[in-house]
PDB file of C-alpha atoms in Angstrom:
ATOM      1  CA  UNK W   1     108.902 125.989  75.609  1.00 60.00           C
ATOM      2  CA  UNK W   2     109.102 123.278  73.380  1.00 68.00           C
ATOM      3  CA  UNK W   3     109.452 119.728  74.306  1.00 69.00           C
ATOM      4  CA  UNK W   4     111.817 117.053  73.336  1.00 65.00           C
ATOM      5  CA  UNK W   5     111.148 113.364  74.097  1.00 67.00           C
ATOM      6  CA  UNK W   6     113.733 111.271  72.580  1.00 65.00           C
ATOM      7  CA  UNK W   7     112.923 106.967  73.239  1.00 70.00           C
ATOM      8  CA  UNK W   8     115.495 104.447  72.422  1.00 71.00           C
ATOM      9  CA  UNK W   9     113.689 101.086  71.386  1.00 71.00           C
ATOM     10  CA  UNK W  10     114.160  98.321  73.712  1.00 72.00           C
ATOM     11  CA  UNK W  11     113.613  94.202  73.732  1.00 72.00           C
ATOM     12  CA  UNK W  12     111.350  92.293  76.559  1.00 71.00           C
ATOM     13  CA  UNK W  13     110.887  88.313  75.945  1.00 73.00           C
ATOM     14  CA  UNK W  14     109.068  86.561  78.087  1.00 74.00           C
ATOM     15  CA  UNK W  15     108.762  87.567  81.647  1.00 75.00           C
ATOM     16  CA  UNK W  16     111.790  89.587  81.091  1.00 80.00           C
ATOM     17  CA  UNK W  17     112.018  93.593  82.849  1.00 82.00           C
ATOM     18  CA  UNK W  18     113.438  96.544  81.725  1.00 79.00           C
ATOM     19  CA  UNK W  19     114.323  99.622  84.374  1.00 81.00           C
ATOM     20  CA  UNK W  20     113.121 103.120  82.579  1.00 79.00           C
ATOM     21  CA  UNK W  21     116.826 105.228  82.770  1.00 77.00           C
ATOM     22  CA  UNK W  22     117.011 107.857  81.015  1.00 74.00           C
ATOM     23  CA  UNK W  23     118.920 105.835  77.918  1.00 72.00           C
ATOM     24  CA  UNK W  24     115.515 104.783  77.207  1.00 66.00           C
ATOM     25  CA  UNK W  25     113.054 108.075  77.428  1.00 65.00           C
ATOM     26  CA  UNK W  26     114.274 111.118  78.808  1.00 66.00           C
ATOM     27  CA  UNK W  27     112.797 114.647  78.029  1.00 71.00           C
ATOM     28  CA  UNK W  28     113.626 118.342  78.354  1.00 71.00           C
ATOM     29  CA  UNK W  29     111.026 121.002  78.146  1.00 73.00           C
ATOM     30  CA  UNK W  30     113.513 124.361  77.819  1.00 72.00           C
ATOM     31  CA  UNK W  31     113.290 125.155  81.448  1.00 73.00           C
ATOM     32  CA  UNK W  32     115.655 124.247  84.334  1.00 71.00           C
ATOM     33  CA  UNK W  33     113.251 122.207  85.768  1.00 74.00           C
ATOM     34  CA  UNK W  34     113.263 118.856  84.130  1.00 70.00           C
ATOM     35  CA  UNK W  35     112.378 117.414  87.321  1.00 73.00           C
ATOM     36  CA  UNK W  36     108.732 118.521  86.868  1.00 78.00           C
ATOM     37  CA  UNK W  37     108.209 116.526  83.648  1.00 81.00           C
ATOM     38  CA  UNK W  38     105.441 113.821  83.945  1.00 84.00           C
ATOM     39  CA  UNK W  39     105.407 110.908  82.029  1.00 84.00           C
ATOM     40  CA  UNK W  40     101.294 109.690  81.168  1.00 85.00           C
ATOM     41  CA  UNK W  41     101.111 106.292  79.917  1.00 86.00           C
ATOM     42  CA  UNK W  42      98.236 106.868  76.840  1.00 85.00           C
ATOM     43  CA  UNK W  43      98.648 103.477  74.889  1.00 82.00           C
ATOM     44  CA  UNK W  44     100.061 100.765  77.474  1.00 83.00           C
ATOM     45  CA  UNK W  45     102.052  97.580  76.395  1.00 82.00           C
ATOM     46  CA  UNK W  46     100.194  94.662  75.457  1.00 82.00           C
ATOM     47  CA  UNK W  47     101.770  92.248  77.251  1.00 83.00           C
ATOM     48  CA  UNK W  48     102.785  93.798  80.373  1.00 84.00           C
ATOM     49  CA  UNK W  49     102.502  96.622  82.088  1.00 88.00           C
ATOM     50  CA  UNK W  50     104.315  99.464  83.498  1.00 89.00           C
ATOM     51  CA  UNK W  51     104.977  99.426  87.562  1.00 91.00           C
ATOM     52  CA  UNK W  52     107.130 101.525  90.048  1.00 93.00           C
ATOM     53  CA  UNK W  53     109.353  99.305  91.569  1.00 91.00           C
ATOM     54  CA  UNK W  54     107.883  99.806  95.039  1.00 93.00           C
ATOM     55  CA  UNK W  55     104.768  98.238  93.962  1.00 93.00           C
ATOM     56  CA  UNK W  56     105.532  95.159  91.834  1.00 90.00           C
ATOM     57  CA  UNK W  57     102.410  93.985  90.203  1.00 89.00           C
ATOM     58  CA  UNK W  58     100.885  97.206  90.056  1.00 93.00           C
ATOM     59  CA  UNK W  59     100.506  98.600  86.953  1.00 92.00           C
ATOM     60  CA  UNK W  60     101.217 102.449  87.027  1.00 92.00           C
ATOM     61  CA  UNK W  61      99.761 104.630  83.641  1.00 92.00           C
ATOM     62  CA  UNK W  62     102.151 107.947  84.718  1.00 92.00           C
ATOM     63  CA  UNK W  63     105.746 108.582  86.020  1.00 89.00           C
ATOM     64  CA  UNK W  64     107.990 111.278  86.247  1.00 87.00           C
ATOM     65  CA  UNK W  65     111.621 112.384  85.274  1.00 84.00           C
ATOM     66  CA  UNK W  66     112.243 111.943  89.037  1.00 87.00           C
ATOM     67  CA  UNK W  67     110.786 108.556  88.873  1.00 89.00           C
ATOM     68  CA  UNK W  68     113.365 108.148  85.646  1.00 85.00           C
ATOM     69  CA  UNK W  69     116.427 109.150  87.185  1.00 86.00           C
ATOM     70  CA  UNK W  70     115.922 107.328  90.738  1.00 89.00           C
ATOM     71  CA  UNK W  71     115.405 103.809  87.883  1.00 89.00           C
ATOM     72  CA  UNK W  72     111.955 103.637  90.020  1.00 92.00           C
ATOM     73  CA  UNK W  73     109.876 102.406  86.594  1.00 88.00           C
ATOM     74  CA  UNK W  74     110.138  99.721  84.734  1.00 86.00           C
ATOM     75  CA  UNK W  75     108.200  97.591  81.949  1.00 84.00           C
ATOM     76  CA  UNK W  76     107.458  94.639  82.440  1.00 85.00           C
ATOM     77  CA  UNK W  77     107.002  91.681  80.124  1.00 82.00           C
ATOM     78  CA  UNK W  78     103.931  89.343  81.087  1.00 80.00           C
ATOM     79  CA  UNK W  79     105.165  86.048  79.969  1.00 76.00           C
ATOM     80  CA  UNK W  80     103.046  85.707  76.965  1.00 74.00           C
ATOM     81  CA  UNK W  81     104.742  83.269  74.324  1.00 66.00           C
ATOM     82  CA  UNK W  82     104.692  84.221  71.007  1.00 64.00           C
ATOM     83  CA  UNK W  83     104.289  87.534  71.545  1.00 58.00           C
ATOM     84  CA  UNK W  84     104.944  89.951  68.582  1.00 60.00           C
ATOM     85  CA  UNK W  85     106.356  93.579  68.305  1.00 61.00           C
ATOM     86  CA  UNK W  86     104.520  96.093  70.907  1.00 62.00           C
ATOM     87  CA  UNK W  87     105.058  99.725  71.628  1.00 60.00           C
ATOM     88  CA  UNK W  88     103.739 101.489  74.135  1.00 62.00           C
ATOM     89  CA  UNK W  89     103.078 105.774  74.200  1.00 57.00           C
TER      90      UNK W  89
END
């Protein structure tokens, strides 16, 4: 089926975190399994990285809706000053 990936834009300053919920991206594919979505990191932020929570420090470059739901991901801002608008796909 189709699939559906709606993002909400969200603000990091320096060394500042953000938990992934599904305000920020959550997805539906058409099936009753939106459970089995996976999340691939293709363009990573800038200044930061992406990590499951078990593993602070670790960048991760895929997740899933699971991982969503539980809050296990998060971004994470690497302290940089001066750092400008980022995105990350």
């Amino acid at each position: 089926g189709d699939i559906v990936l709606l993002a909400k834009p969200v603000t990091l300053t320096e060394g500042d975190r953000v938990t992934l919920t599904t305000d920020v991206p959550v997805a539906t594919d058409g099936t009753s399994k939106p459970e089995k979505l996976l999340y691939a990191v293709s363009l990573p932020p800038v200044h930061g990285q992406i990590e499951h929570i078990n593993y602070p420090g670790v960048p991760i470059s895929s997740y899933s809706q699971l991982d969503v739901v539980a809050q296990k991901g998060s971004d994470v801002h690497d302290n940089s000053h001066g750092a400008g608008k980022e995105a990350l796909r």
